Coordinates of N, CA and C and ligand atoms in Angstrom, one line a residue:
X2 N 8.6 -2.9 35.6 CA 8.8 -2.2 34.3 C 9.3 -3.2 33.2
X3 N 10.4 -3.8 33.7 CA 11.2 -4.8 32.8 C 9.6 -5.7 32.1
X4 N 8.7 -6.2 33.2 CA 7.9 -7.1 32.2 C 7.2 -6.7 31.0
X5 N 7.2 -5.2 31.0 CA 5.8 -4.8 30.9 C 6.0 -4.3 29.2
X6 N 8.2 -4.3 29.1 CA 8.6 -3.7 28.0 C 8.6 -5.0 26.5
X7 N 8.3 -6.0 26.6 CA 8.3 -7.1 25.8 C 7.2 -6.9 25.2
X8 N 5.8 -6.9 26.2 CA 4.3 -6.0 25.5 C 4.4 -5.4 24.7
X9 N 5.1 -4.1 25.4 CA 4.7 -2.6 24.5 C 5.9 -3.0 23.3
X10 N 6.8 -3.4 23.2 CA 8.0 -3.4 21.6 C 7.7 -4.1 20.9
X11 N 7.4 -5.5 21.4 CA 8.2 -6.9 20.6 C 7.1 -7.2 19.9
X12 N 5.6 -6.7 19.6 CA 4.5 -7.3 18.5 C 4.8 -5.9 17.4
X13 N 5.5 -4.9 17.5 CA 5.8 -4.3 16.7 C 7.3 -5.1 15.4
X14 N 7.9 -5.2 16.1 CA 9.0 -5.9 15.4 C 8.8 -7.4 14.7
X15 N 8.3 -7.9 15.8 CA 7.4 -9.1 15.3 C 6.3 -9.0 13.9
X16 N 6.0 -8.2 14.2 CA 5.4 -8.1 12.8 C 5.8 -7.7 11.7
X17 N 6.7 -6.5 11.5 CA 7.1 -6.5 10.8 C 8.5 -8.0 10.1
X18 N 9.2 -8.2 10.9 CA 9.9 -9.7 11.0 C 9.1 -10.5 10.0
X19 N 7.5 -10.3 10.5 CA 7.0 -11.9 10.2 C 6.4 -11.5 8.6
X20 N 6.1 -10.3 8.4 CA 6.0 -9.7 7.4 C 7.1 -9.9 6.3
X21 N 8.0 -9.4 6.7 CA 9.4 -9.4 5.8 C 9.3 -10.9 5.2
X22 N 10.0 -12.1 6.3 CA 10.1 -12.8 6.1 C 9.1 -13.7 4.8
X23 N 8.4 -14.0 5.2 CA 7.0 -14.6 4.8 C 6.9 -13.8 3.1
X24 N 7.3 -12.7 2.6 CA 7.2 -12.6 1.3 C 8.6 -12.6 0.4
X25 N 10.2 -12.4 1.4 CA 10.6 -13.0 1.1 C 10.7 -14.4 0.4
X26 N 9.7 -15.3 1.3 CA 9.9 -16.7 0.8 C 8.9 -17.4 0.0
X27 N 8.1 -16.5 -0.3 CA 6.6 -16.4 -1.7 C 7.2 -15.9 -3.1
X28 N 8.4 -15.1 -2.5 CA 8.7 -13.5 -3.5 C 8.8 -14.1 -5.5
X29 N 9.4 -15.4 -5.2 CA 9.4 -15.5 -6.7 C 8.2 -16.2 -7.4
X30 N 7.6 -16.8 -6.4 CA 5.6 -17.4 -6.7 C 5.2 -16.2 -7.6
X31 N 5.0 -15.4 -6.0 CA 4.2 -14.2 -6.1 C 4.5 -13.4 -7.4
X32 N 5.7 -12.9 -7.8 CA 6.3 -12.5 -8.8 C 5.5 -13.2 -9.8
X33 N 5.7 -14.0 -10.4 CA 5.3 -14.9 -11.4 C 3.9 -15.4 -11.8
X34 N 3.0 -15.5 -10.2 CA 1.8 -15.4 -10.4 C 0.9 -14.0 -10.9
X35 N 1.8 -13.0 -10.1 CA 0.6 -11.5 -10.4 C 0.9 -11.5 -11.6
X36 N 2.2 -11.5 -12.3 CA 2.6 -10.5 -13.2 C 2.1 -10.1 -13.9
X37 N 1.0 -10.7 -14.5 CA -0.2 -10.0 -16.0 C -1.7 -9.6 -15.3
X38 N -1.5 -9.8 -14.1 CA -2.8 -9.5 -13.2 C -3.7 -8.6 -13.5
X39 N -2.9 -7.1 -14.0 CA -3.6 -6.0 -14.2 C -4.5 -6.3 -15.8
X40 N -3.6 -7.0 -16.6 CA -4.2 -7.4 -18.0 C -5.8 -7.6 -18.1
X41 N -6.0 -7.7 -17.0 CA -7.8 -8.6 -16.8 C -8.4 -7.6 -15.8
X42 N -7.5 -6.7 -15.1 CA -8.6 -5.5 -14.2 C -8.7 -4.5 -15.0
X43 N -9.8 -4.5 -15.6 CA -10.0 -2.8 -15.9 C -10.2 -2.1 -15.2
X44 N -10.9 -2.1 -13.6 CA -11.3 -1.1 -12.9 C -10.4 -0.9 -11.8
X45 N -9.1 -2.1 -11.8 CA -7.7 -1.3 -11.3 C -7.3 -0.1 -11.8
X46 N -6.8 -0.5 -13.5 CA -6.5 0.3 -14.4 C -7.1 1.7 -14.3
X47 N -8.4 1.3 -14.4 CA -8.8 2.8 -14.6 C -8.4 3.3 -12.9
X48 N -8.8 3.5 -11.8 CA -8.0 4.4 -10.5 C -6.4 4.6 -11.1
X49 N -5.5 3.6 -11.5 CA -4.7 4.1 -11.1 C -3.9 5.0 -12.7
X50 N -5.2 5.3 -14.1 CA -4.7 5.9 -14.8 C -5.5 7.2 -14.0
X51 N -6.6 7.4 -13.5 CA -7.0 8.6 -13.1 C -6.0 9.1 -11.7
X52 N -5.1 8.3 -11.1 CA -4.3 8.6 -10.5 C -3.4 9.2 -10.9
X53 N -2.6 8.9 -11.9 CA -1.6 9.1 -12.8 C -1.9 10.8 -13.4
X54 N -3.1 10.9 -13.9 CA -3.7 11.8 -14.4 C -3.9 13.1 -13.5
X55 N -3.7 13.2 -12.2 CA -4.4 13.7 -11.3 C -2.7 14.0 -10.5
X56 N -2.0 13.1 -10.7 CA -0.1 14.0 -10.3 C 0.2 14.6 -11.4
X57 N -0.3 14.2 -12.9 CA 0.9 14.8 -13.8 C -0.1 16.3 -14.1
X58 N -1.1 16.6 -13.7 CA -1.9 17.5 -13.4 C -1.3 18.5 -12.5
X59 N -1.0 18.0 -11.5 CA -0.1 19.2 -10.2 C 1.1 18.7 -10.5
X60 N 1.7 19.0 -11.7 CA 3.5 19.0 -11.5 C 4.0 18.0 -11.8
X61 N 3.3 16.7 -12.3 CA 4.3 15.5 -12.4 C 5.5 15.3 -11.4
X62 N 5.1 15.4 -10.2 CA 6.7 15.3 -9.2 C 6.7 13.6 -9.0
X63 N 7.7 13.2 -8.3 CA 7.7 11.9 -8.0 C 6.7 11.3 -7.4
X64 N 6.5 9.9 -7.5 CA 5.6 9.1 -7.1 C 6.5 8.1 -6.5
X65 N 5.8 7.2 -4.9 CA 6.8 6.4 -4.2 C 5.5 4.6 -4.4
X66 N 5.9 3.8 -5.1 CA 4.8 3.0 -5.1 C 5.4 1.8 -3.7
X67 N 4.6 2.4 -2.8 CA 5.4 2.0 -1.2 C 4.5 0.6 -1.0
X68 N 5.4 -0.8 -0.5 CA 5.0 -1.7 -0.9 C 4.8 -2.6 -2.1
X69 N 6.0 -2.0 -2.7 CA 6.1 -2.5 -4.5 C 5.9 -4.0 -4.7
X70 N 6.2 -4.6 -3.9 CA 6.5 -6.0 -4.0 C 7.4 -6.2 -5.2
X71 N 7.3 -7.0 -6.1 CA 8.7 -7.1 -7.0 C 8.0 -6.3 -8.4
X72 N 7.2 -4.8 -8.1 CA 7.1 -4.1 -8.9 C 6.4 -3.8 -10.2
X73 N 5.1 -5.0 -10.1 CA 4.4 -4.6 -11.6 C 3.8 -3.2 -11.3
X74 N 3.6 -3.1 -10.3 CA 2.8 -1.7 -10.1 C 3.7 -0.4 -10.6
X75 N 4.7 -0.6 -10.1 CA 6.1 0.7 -10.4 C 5.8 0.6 -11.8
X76 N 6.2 -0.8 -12.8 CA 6.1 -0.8 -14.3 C 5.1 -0.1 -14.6
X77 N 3.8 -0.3 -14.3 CA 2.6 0.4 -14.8 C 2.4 2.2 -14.8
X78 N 2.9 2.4 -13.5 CA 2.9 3.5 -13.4 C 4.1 4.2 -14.1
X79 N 4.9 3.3 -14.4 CA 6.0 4.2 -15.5 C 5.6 4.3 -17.2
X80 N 4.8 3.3 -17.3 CA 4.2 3.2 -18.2 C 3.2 4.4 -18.5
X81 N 2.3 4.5 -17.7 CA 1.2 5.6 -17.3 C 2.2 7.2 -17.5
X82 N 3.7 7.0 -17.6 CA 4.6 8.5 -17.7 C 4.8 9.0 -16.5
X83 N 4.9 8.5 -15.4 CA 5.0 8.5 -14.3 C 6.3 8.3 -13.6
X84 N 7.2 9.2 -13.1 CA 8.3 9.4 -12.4 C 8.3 8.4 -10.8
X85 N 8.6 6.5 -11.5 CA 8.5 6.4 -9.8 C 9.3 5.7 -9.9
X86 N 9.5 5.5 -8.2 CA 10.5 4.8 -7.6 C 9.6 3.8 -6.6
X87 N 10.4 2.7 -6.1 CA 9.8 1.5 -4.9 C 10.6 1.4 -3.3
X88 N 9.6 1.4 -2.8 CA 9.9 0.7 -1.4 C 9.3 -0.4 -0.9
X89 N 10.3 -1.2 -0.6 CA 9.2 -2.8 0.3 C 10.3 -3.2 1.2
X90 N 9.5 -4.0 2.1 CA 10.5 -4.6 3.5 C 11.0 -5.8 3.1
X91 N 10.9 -6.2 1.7 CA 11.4 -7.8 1.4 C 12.1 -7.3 0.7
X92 N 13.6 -8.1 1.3 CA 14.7 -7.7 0.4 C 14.6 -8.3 -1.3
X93 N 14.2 -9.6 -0.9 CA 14.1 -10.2 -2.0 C 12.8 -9.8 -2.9
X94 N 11.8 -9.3 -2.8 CA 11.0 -8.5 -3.1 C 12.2 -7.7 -4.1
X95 N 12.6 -6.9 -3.5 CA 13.2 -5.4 -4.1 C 14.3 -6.0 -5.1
X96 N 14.9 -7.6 -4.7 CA 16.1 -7.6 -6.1 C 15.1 -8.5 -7.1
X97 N 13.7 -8.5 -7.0 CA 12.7 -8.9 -8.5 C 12.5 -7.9 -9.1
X98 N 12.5 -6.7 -8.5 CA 12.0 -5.4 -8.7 C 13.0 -5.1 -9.6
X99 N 14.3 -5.2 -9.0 CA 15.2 -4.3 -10.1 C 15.4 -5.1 -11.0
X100 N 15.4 -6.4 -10.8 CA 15.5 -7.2 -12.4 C 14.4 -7.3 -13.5
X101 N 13.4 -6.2 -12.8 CA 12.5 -6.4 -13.5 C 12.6 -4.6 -14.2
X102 N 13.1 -3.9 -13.7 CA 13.4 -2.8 -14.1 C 15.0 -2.3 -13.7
X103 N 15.6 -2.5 -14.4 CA 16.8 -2.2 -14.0 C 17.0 -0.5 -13.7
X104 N 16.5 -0.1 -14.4 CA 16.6 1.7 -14.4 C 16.3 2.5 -13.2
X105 N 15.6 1.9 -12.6 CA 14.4 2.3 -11.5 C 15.2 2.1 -10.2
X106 N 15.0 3.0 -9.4 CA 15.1 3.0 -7.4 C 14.6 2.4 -6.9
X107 N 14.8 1.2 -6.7 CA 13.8 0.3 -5.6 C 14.9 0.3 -4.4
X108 N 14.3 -0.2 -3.1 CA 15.2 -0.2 -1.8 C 14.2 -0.7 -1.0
X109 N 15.1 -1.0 -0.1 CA 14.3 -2.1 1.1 C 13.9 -0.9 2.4
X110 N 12.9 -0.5 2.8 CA 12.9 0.0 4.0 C 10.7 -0.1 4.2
X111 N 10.6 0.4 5.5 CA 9.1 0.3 5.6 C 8.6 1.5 5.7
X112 N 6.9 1.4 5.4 CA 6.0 2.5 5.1 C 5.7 3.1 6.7
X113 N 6.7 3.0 7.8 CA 6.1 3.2 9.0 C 7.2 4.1 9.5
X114 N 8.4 4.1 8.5 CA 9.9 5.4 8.6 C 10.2 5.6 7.5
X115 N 9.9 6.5 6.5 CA 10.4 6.6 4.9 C 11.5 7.1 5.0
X116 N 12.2 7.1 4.1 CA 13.7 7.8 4.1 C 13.5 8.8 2.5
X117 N 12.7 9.7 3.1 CA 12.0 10.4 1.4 C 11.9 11.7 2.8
X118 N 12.4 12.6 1.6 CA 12.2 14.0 2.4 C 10.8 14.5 2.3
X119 N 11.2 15.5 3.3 CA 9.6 16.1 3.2 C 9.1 16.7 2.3
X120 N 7.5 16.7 1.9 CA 6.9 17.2 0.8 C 7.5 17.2 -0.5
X121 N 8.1 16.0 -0.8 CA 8.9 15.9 -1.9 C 8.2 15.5 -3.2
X122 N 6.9 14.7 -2.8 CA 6.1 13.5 -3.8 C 4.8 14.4 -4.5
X123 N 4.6 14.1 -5.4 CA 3.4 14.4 -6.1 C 2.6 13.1 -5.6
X124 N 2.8 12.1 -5.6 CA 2.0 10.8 -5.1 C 2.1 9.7 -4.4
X125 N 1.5 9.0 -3.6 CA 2.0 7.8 -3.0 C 0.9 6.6 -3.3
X126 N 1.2 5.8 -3.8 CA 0.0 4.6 -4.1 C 0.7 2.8 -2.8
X127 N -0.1 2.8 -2.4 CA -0.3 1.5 -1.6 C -1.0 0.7 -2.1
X128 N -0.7 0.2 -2.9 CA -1.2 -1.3 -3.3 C -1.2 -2.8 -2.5
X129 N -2.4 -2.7 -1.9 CA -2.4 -4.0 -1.1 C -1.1 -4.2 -0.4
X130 N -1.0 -3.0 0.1 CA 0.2 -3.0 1.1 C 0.3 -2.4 2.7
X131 N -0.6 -1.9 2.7 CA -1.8 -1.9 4.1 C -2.0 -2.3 5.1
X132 N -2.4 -3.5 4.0 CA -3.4 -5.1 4.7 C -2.3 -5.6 5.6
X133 N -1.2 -5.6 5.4 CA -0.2 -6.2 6.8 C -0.1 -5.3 7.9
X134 N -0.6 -4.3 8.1 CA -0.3 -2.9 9.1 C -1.4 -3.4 9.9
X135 N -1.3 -3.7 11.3 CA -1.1 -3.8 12.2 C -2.5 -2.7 12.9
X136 N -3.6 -2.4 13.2 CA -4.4 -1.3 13.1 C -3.5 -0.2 14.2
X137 N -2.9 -0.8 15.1 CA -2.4 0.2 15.9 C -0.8 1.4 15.0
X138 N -0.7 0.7 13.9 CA -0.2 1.4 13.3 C 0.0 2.3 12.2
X139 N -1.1 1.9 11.5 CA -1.9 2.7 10.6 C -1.7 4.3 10.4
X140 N -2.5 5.0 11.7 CA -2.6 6.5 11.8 C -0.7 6.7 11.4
X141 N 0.4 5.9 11.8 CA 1.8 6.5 12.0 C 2.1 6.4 10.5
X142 N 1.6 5.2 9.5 CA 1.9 5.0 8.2 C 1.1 6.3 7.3
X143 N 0.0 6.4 7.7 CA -0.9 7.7 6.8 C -0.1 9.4 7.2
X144 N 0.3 9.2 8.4 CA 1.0 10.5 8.8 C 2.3 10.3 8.0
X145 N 3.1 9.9 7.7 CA 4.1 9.5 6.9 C 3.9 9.7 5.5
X146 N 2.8 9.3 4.8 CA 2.5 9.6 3.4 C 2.3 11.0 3.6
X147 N 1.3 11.5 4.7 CA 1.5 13.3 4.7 C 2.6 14.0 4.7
X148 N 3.5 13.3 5.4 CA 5.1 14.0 5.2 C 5.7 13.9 4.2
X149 N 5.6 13.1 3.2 CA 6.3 13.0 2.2 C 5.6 13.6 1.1
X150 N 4.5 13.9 1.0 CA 3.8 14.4 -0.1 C 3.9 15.7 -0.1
X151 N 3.9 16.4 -1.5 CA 4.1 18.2 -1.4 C 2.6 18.4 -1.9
X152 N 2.1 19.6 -1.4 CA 1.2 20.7 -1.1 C -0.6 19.7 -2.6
X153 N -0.8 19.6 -2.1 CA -2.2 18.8 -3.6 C -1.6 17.3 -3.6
X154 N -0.3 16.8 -3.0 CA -0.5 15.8 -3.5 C -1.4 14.6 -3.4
X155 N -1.6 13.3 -3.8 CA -2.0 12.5 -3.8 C -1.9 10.8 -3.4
X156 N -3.1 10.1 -2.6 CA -2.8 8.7 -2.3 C -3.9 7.7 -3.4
X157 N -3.3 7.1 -3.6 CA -4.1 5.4 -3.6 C -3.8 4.7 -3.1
X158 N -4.9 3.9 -2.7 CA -4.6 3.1 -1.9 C -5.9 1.6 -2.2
X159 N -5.4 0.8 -2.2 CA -6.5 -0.6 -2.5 C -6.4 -1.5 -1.6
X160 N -7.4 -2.2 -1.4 CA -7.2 -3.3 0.4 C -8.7 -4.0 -0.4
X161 N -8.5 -5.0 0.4 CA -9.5 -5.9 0.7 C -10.4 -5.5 1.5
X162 N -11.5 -5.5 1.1 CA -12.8 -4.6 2.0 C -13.6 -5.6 2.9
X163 N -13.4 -5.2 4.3 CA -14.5 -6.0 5.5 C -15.7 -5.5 5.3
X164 N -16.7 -6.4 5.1 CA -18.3 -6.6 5.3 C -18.9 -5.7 6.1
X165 N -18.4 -5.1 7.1 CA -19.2 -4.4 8.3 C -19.0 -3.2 8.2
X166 N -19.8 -2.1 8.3 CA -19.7 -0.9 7.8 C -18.5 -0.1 9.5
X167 N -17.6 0.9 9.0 CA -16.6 0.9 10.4 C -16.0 0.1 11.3
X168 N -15.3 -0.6 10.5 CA -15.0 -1.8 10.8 C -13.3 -2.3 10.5
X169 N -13.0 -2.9 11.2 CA -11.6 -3.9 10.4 C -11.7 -5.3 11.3
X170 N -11.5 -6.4 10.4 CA -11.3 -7.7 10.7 C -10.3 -8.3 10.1
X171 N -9.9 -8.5 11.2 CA -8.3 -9.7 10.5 C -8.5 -10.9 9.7
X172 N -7.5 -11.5 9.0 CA -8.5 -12.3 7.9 C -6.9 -13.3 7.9
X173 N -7.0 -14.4 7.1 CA -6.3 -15.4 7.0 C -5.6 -15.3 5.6
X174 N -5.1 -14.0 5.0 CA -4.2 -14.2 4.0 C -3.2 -15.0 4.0
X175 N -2.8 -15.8 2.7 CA -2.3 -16.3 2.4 C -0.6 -16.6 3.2
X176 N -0.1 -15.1 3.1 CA 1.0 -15.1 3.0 C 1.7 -15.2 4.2
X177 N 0.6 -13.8 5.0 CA 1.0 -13.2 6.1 C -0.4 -12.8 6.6
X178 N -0.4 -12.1 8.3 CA -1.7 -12.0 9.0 C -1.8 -11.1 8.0
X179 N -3.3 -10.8 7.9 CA -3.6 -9.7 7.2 C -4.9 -8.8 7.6
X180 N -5.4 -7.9 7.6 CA -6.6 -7.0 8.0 C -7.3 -6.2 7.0
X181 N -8.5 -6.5 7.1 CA -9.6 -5.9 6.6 C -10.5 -4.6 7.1
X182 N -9.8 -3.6 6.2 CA -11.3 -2.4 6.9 C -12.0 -2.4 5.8
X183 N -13.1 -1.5 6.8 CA -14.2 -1.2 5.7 C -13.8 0.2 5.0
X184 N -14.1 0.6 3.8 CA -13.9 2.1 3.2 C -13.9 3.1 4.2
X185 N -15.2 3.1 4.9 CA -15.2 4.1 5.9 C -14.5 4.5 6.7
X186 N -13.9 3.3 7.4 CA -12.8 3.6 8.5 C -11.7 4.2 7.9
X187 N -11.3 3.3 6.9 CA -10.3 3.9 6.2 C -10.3 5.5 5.7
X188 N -11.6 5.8 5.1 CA -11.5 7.4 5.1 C -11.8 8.6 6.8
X189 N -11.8 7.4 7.3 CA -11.5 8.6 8.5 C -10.3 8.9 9.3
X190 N -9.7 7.3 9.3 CA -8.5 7.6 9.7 C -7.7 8.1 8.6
X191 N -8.0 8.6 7.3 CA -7.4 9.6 6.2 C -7.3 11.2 6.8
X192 N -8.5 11.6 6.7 CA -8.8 12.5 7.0 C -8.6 13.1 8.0
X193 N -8.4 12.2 9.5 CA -7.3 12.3 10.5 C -5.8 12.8 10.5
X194 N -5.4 12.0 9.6 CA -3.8 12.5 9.1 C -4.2 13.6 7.8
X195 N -5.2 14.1 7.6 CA -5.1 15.3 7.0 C -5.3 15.5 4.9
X196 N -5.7 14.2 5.0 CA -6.2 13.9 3.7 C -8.2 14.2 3.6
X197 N -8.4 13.9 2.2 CA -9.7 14.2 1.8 C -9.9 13.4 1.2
X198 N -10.6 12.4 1.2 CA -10.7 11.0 0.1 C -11.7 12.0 -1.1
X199 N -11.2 11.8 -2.3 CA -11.8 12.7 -3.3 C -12.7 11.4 -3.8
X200 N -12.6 9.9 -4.0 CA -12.6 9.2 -4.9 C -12.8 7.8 -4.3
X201 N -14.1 6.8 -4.6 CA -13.7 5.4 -3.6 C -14.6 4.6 -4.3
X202 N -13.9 3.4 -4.5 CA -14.8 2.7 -5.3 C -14.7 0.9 -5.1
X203 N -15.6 0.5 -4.8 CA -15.9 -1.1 -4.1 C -16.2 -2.2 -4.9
X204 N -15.7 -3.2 -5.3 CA -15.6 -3.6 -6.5 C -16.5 -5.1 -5.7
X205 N -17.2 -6.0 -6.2 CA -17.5 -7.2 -5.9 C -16.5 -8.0 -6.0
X206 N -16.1 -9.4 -5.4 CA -15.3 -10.4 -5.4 C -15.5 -10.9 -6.5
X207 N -14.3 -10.9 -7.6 CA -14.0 -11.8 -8.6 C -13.6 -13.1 -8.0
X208 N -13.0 -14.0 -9.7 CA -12.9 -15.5 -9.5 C -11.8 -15.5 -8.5
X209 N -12.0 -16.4 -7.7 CA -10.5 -16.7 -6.9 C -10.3 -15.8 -5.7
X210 N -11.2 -14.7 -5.2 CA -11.5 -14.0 -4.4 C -12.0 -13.7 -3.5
X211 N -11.9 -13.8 -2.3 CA -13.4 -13.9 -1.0 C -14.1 -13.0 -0.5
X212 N -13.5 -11.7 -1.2 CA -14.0 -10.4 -0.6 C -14.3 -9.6 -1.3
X213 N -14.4 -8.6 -1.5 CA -15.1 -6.8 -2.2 C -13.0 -6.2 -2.3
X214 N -13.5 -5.3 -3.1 CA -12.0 -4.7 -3.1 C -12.5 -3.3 -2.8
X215 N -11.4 -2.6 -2.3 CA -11.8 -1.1 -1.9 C -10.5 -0.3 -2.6
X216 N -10.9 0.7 -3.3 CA -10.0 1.7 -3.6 C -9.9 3.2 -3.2
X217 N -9.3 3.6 -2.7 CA -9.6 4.9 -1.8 C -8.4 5.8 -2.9
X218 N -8.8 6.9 -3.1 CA -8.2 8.0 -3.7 C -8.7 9.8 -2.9
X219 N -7.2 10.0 -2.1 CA -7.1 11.1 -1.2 C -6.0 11.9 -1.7
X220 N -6.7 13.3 -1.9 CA -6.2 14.3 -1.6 C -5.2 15.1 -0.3
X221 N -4.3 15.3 0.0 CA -3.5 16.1 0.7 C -4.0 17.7 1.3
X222 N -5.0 17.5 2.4 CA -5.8 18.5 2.5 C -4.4 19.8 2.6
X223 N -4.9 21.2 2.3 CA -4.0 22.2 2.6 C -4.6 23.2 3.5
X224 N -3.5 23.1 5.0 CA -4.0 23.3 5.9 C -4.2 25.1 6.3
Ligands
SAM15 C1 0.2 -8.1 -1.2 S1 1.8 -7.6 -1.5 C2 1.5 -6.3 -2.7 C3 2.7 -6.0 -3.6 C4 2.5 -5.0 -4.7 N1 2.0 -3.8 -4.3 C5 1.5 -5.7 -5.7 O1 0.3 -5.3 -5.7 O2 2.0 -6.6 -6.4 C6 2.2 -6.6 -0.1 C7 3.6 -6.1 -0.1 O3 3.7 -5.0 0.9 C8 5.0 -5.1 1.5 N2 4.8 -4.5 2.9 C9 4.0 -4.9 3.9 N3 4.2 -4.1 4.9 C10 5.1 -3.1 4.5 C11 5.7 -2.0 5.2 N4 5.4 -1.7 6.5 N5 6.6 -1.3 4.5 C12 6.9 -1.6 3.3 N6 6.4 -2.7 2.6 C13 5.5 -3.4 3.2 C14 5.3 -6.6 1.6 O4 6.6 -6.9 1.8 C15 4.7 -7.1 0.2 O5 5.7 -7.0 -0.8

């Protein structure tokens, strides 16, 4: 039994570890290189103002931009009139975040245990924050956006799109391992944890890019 317990725990911790770490020690690159990123996506922009548009619709309740990294996404969506707050597993991550908004709740914890009560959120957006999850852990992170979200609420979510239709392939990001699904998978293991993808849209590889981008936008089915 003793051998068998290293298997089953330690690539869970391990990854998140190597996760943490690893954008810890990018965090003020990374900071510095995205920061105007959105300036040049229009077809970000638009999901995540029809996002915006689609919580302050049912209630304007909070939004958790889980995976902030050091938070242009939080800015935008505050921008957009949007009630949010951040979560990311890089500490240092989260003190760019607040220096970059001082006003705002940012905090260190992961999308795999929220510390957000239940059915509290009008929205959850995952911004390329996914792609480090692990496929065996996935269904436990989507079940967690169901818990925290109240009754219509709402996800986004954006990833790097794999080539093969039902599919995920691990890929050589930069930072940290990283994984690729296809849309599809992704909307089934949605709709597993109890969502309804309303909305999905596949963009072609820009400059500097090796892949397709996928944007998924789900609804909170009511059961
Ligand atoms: C590619 S960056 C994206 C950051 C931000 N969303 C953006 O678009 O600028 C991925 C971020 O997700 C965070 N992350 C990865 N796995 C996470 C998890 N399980 N819980 C919370 N944050 C996580 C990383 O620390 C990192 O800051």
């Amino acid at each position: 039994m003793a051998t068998l317990l290293p298997q089953i725990y330690c690539p869970i911790v391990t990854d998140i570890q190597t996760v943490r770490d690893a954008y810890d020690n990018v965090a003020v690159i990374y900071a510095a290189r995205f920061q105007h990123l959105l300036d040049s996506k229009p077809l970000d922009r638009a999901m995540l103002a029809a996002f915006a548009e689609l919580v302050q619709a049912d209630g304007a309740r909070p939004v958790a931009d889980l995976g902030c990294g050091p938070g242009r996404l939080t800015s935008h969506l505050l921008s957009l009139g949007l009630d949010t707050f951040g979560v990311d597993l890089s500490p240092e991550m989260i003190r760019l975040a607040r220096q970059t908004n001082p006003a705002v709740r940012f905090s260190e914890g992961s999308m795999d245990e929220l510390d957000i009560c239940d059915g509290t959120l009008g929205g959850v957006l995952a911004w390329y924050s996914i792609i480090h999850t692990p496929p065996q852990r996935l269904p436990g992170q989507f079940a967690e956006f169901y818990r925290v979200l109240g009754r219509d609420g709402h996800v986004l979510l954006a990833f790097q799109a794999a080539d093969e239709p039902n599919t995920m392939q691990p890929f050589d990001h930069k930072v940290a391992p990283g994984y690729r699904w296809s849309p599809g998978r992704i909307t089934e293991l949605l709709h597993q944890a109890g969502f309804d993808v309303t909305a999905r849209l596949v963009r072609e590889a820009e400059e500097g890019e090796r892949t397709q981008h996928a944007y998924l936008l789900a609804t909170k089915r009511v059961s």
